[in-house]
């Protein structure tokens, strides 16, 4: 009887190990992305832009449907209130109420800073490209904040219009939390690091409640994202994500 139980335990362990080995690097990235985006999401966010001699806070409302649609509305400070950004696939539009004009962002603007932060327009428009526009490789495993994580390397596929030359991502092995991401240029120089902090349950998911972006070569620069509220999977119609609706959001 003891031999039978031991044999069954060995079989179960072998099956579990086999399943883990079958999980491809692309599968890991997709699971991590699905946790962040969900089918739908609505959030209110405080973004703090920190520089060596000044600091600025921006309050944002955001809506998303999968990884295809997203809308971002600036509600504070007063000078930017009502500014809205729409993303459909990898295209972006910008509504500026002060000039009552919608601008479609050309490729030349994608590498520019978004709202003066350490994020770029490309970061917003190509959030989903980590899955389809890169090749993926597991470099190994490490421990971050007592969590075992995969270390993955993403290299852009030939012919894709990608700002980064390489991305490294540290993903928690149990809950697929993106703990850290490093972005490199085409010459393999580190440009910036994104770190997830204060992981807690948000809705029904474990996620970083604070995200920090730190440029590698700009001392005293940092952008911090804090979730004031975050809700998942409340359906949003595709028609919500339109240029017409950009002008009506409050």
CSV table of C-alpha atoms in Angstrom, one decimal:
chain,number,residue,atom,x,y,z
A,1,UNK,CA,0.0,0.0,0.0
A,2,UNK,CA,2.8,2.4,0.9
A,3,UNK,CA,4.6,1.6,-2.3
A,4,UNK,CA,1.4,2.4,-4.3
A,5,UNK,CA,1.0,5.8,-2.5
A,6,UNK,CA,4.6,6.7,-3.1
A,7,UNK,CA,4.3,5.7,-6.8
A,8,UNK,CA,1.2,7.9,-7.2
A,9,UNK,CA,3.0,10.8,-5.6
A,10,UNK,CA,5.9,10.5,-7.9
A,11,UNK,CA,3.5,10.4,-10.9
A,12,UNK,CA,1.7,13.5,-9.8
A,13,UNK,CA,5.0,15.4,-9.2
A,14,UNK,CA,6.2,14.3,-12.7
A,15,UNK,CA,2.9,15.5,-14.3
A,16,UNK,CA,3.2,18.9,-12.5
A,17,UNK,CA,6.8,19.3,-13.6
A,18,UNK,CA,5.9,18.4,-17.1
A,19,UNK,CA,3.2,21.0,-17.3
A,20,UNK,CA,5.6,23.7,-16.0
A,21,UNK,CA,8.1,22.8,-18.6
A,22,UNK,CA,5.5,23.0,-21.4
A,23,UNK,CA,4.7,26.6,-20.5
A,24,UNK,CA,6.5,28.7,-23.2
A,25,UNK,CA,8.0,32.1,-22.6
A,26,UNK,CA,5.3,33.6,-24.8
A,27,UNK,CA,2.6,31.9,-22.7
A,28,UNK,CA,4.2,33.4,-19.6
A,29,UNK,CA,4.2,36.9,-21.1
A,30,UNK,CA,0.6,36.5,-22.2
A,31,UNK,CA,-0.6,35.4,-18.8
A,32,UNK,CA,1.2,38.3,-17.2
A,33,UNK,CA,-0.4,40.8,-19.7
A,34,UNK,CA,-3.9,39.2,-19.2
A,35,UNK,CA,-3.7,39.8,-15.5
A,36,UNK,CA,-2.8,43.5,-15.9
A,37,UNK,CA,-5.4,44.3,-18.6
A,38,UNK,CA,-8.2,41.8,-18.0
A,39,UNK,CA,-11.1,41.7,-20.4
A,40,UNK,CA,-12.2,45.2,-19.3
A,41,UNK,CA,-10.8,47.7,-16.7
A,42,UNK,CA,-11.7,51.1,-15.2
A,43,UNK,CA,-9.2,52.9,-13.0
A,44,UNK,CA,-8.4,56.2,-11.3
A,45,UNK,CA,-4.7,56.8,-11.1
A,46,UNK,CA,-2.4,59.4,-9.5
A,47,UNK,CA,0.8,59.9,-11.6
A,48,UNK,CA,3.6,61.8,-9.8
A,49,UNK,CA,6.4,63.1,-12.0
A,50,UNK,CA,9.5,63.7,-9.9
A,51,UNK,CA,12.5,65.7,-11.0
A,52,UNK,CA,15.6,66.9,-9.2
A,53,UNK,CA,14.1,70.4,-8.4
A,54,UNK,CA,10.3,70.0,-8.9
A,55,UNK,CA,7.4,67.6,-8.6
A,56,UNK,CA,4.0,67.4,-10.5
A,57,UNK,CA,0.9,65.4,-9.9
A,58,UNK,CA,-1.7,64.4,-12.5
A,59,UNK,CA,-5.0,62.6,-11.8
A,60,UNK,CA,-6.1,60.3,-14.6
A,61,UNK,CA,-9.2,58.2,-15.3
A,62,UNK,CA,-8.8,55.3,-17.7
A,63,UNK,CA,-10.9,52.7,-19.4
A,64,UNK,CA,-9.8,49.7,-21.4
A,65,UNK,CA,-11.2,46.8,-23.3
A,66,UNK,CA,-8.7,44.0,-23.7
A,67,UNK,CA,-5.5,45.1,-25.3
A,68,UNK,CA,-7.1,46.7,-28.3
A,69,UNK,CA,-8.9,49.7,-26.9
A,70,UNK,CA,-8.1,52.3,-24.2
A,71,UNK,CA,-9.1,55.8,-23.2
A,72,UNK,CA,-7.3,58.1,-20.8
A,73,UNK,CA,-8.8,61.3,-19.4
A,74,UNK,CA,-6.9,63.9,-17.4
A,75,UNK,CA,-9.0,65.3,-14.6
A,76,UNK,CA,-6.3,67.3,-12.8
A,77,UNK,CA,-4.4,69.8,-12.8
A,78,UNK,CA,-6.8,72.4,-14.1
A,79,UNK,CA,-4.6,73.4,-17.1
A,80,UNK,CA,-4.7,69.8,-18.5
A,81,UNK,CA,-8.2,69.0,-17.4
A,82,UNK,CA,-10.3,67.4,-20.2
A,83,UNK,CA,-7.2,66.3,-22.3
A,84,UNK,CA,-8.0,62.9,-23.6
A,85,UNK,CA,-6.1,60.1,-25.3
A,86,UNK,CA,-7.6,57.3,-27.4
A,87,UNK,CA,-5.8,54.1,-28.4
A,88,UNK,CA,-7.2,51.7,-30.9
A,89,UNK,CA,-4.8,48.9,-31.7
A,90,UNK,CA,-1.5,50.7,-32.1
A,91,UNK,CA,-2.9,54.1,-33.2
A,92,UNK,CA,-3.3,57.1,-30.9
A,93,UNK,CA,-5.3,60.3,-30.9
A,94,UNK,CA,-5.1,63.3,-28.6
A,95,UNK,CA,-7.9,65.7,-27.8
A,96,UNK,CA,-6.9,69.1,-26.4
A,97,UNK,CA,-9.9,71.1,-25.3
A,98,UNK,CA,-7.9,74.3,-25.0
A,99,UNK,CA,-7.5,74.3,-28.8
A,100,UNK,CA,-10.6,72.2,-29.5
A,101,UNK,CA,-8.6,69.9,-31.8
A,102,UNK,CA,-8.0,66.2,-32.2
A,103,UNK,CA,-4.5,65.2,-33.3
A,104,UNK,CA,-3.6,61.8,-34.6
A,105,UNK,CA,-0.1,61.0,-33.4
A,106,UNK,CA,2.4,60.3,-36.2
A,107,UNK,CA,5.2,57.7,-35.8
A,108,UNK,CA,7.7,60.5,-35.1
A,109,UNK,CA,5.8,61.4,-31.9
A,110,UNK,CA,5.7,57.8,-30.4
A,111,UNK,CA,9.1,58.0,-28.7
A,112,UNK,CA,8.3,61.4,-27.1
A,113,UNK,CA,7.5,61.8,-23.4
A,114,UNK,CA,3.8,61.4,-22.4
A,115,UNK,CA,2.6,64.4,-20.4
A,116,UNK,CA,6.2,65.2,-19.4
A,117,UNK,CA,6.6,61.8,-17.6
A,118,UNK,CA,9.1,59.0,-18.1
A,119,UNK,CA,6.5,57.1,-20.1
A,120,UNK,CA,6.5,57.5,-23.9
A,121,UNK,CA,3.5,57.6,-26.2
A,122,UNK,CA,4.8,54.3,-27.5
A,123,UNK,CA,4.4,52.8,-24.0
A,124,UNK,CA,0.7,53.5,-24.1
A,125,UNK,CA,0.1,52.6,-27.8
A,126,UNK,CA,2.1,49.4,-27.8
A,127,UNK,CA,1.3,47.8,-24.5
A,128,UNK,CA,0.2,44.6,-26.2
A,129,UNK,CA,3.2,44.3,-28.5
A,130,UNK,CA,5.3,42.4,-26.0
A,131,UNK,CA,3.3,39.3,-27.1
A,132,UNK,CA,3.3,39.5,-30.9
A,133,UNK,CA,6.1,41.8,-31.9
A,134,UNK,CA,9.0,40.1,-30.0
A,135,UNK,CA,10.7,36.8,-29.7
A,136,UNK,CA,10.8,35.5,-26.1
A,137,UNK,CA,13.4,33.5,-24.1
A,138,UNK,CA,13.7,32.4,-20.5
A,139,UNK,CA,17.1,33.5,-19.2
A,140,UNK,CA,16.7,31.9,-15.8
A,141,UNK,CA,15.2,32.3,-12.4
A,142,UNK,CA,15.8,34.7,-9.5
A,143,UNK,CA,14.2,35.8,-6.2
A,144,UNK,CA,12.6,39.3,-5.8
A,145,UNK,CA,11.0,40.2,-2.5
A,146,UNK,CA,10.9,36.5,-1.5
A,147,UNK,CA,9.1,35.6,-4.7
A,148,UNK,CA,10.5,33.2,-7.2
A,149,UNK,CA,10.5,34.8,-10.7
A,150,UNK,CA,11.3,34.0,-14.2
A,151,UNK,CA,13.7,36.3,-16.0
A,152,UNK,CA,12.7,36.7,-19.6
A,153,UNK,CA,14.3,38.4,-22.6
A,154,UNK,CA,12.3,40.0,-25.4
A,155,UNK,CA,14.0,40.8,-28.7
A,156,UNK,CA,11.9,42.7,-31.4
A,157,UNK,CA,11.1,40.8,-34.5
A,158,UNK,CA,12.8,42.0,-37.7
A,159,UNK,CA,10.7,44.6,-39.5
A,160,UNK,CA,8.6,45.7,-36.5
A,161,UNK,CA,8.5,49.4,-35.6
A,162,UNK,CA,9.7,49.1,-32.0
A,163,UNK,CA,11.3,51.8,-29.9
A,164,UNK,CA,13.3,49.3,-27.7
A,165,UNK,CA,16.2,47.1,-28.8
A,166,UNK,CA,15.6,44.6,-25.9
A,167,UNK,CA,13.3,44.2,-22.9
A,168,UNK,CA,14.0,42.1,-19.8
A,169,UNK,CA,11.0,41.2,-17.6
A,170,UNK,CA,10.9,39.5,-14.2
A,171,UNK,CA,7.6,37.7,-13.7
A,172,UNK,CA,6.4,36.0,-10.5
A,173,UNK,CA,6.1,32.2,-11.1
A,174,UNK,CA,3.0,31.7,-9.0
A,175,UNK,CA,0.8,34.7,-9.7
A,176,UNK,CA,2.4,36.0,-12.9
A,177,UNK,CA,2.9,39.5,-11.4
A,178,UNK,CA,5.3,41.7,-13.4
A,179,UNK,CA,7.8,42.6,-10.7
A,180,UNK,CA,10.4,44.5,-12.8
A,181,UNK,CA,11.0,45.4,-16.4
A,182,UNK,CA,14.2,46.8,-18.0
A,183,UNK,CA,14.2,48.6,-21.3
A,184,UNK,CA,17.3,48.7,-23.5
A,185,UNK,CA,18.2,50.6,-26.7
A,186,UNK,CA,19.5,49.1,-29.9
A,187,UNK,CA,23.1,49.3,-28.6
A,188,UNK,CA,22.1,47.3,-25.5
A,189,UNK,CA,22.3,50.3,-23.1
A,190,UNK,CA,19.8,50.3,-20.2
A,191,UNK,CA,17.4,53.2,-20.7
A,192,UNK,CA,14.9,52.8,-17.9
A,193,UNK,CA,13.6,50.4,-15.3
A,194,UNK,CA,10.0,49.9,-14.2
A,195,UNK,CA,9.3,48.3,-10.8
A,196,UNK,CA,6.1,47.1,-9.2
A,197,UNK,CA,5.8,47.7,-5.5
A,198,UNK,CA,3.3,47.2,-2.6
A,199,UNK,CA,1.7,44.1,-4.1
A,200,UNK,CA,-1.9,43.6,-2.8
A,201,UNK,CA,-5.2,42.3,-3.8
A,202,UNK,CA,-7.0,44.7,-6.2
A,203,UNK,CA,-10.4,43.3,-7.1
A,204,UNK,CA,-9.8,39.6,-7.5
A,205,UNK,CA,-6.1,40.0,-8.6
A,206,UNK,CA,-2.8,40.4,-6.9
A,207,UNK,CA,-1.1,43.4,-8.5
A,208,UNK,CA,1.4,46.1,-7.6
A,209,UNK,CA,-0.5,49.1,-6.3
A,210,UNK,CA,2.5,51.4,-7.1
A,211,UNK,CA,4.6,51.3,-10.3
A,212,UNK,CA,7.8,53.3,-10.5
A,213,UNK,CA,9.7,54.2,-13.7
A,214,UNK,CA,13.3,55.4,-13.3
A,215,UNK,CA,15.5,56.5,-16.2
A,216,UNK,CA,19.0,55.0,-16.1
A,217,UNK,CA,21.0,58.2,-16.9
A,218,UNK,CA,18.9,61.0,-15.5
A,219,UNK,CA,19.6,61.4,-11.8
A,220,UNK,CA,16.7,62.5,-9.7
A,221,UNK,CA,14.1,61.6,-12.3
A,222,UNK,CA,11.2,59.2,-11.5
A,223,UNK,CA,7.6,58.7,-12.4
A,224,UNK,CA,5.3,57.0,-9.9
A,225,UNK,CA,1.9,55.5,-10.7
A,226,UNK,CA,-0.5,54.9,-7.8
A,227,UNK,CA,-3.9,53.2,-8.2
A,228,UNK,CA,-6.6,55.2,-6.4
A,229,UNK,CA,-9.3,52.7,-7.7
A,230,UNK,CA,-9.3,49.8,-10.1
A,231,UNK,CA,-12.2,47.6,-11.3
A,232,UNK,CA,-12.0,44.7,-13.7
A,233,UNK,CA,-14.5,43.0,-16.1
A,234,UNK,CA,-17.4,45.5,-16.0
A,235,UNK,CA,-18.3,45.4,-19.8
A,236,UNK,CA,-17.5,48.5,-21.9
A,237,UNK,CA,-19.0,48.8,-25.4
A,238,UNK,CA,-16.5,49.2,-28.2
A,239,UNK,CA,-18.4,52.3,-29.3
A,240,UNK,CA,-17.2,54.0,-26.1
A,241,UNK,CA,-13.7,54.2,-27.6
A,242,UNK,CA,-14.4,56.8,-30.3
A,243,UNK,CA,-13.0,60.2,-31.3
A,244,UNK,CA,-16.5,61.6,-30.8
A,245,UNK,CA,-16.6,60.4,-27.2
A,246,UNK,CA,-13.2,61.8,-26.4
A,247,UNK,CA,-14.7,65.3,-26.5
A,248,UNK,CA,-17.6,64.3,-24.2
A,249,UNK,CA,-15.8,62.7,-21.3
A,250,UNK,CA,-15.7,64.4,-17.9
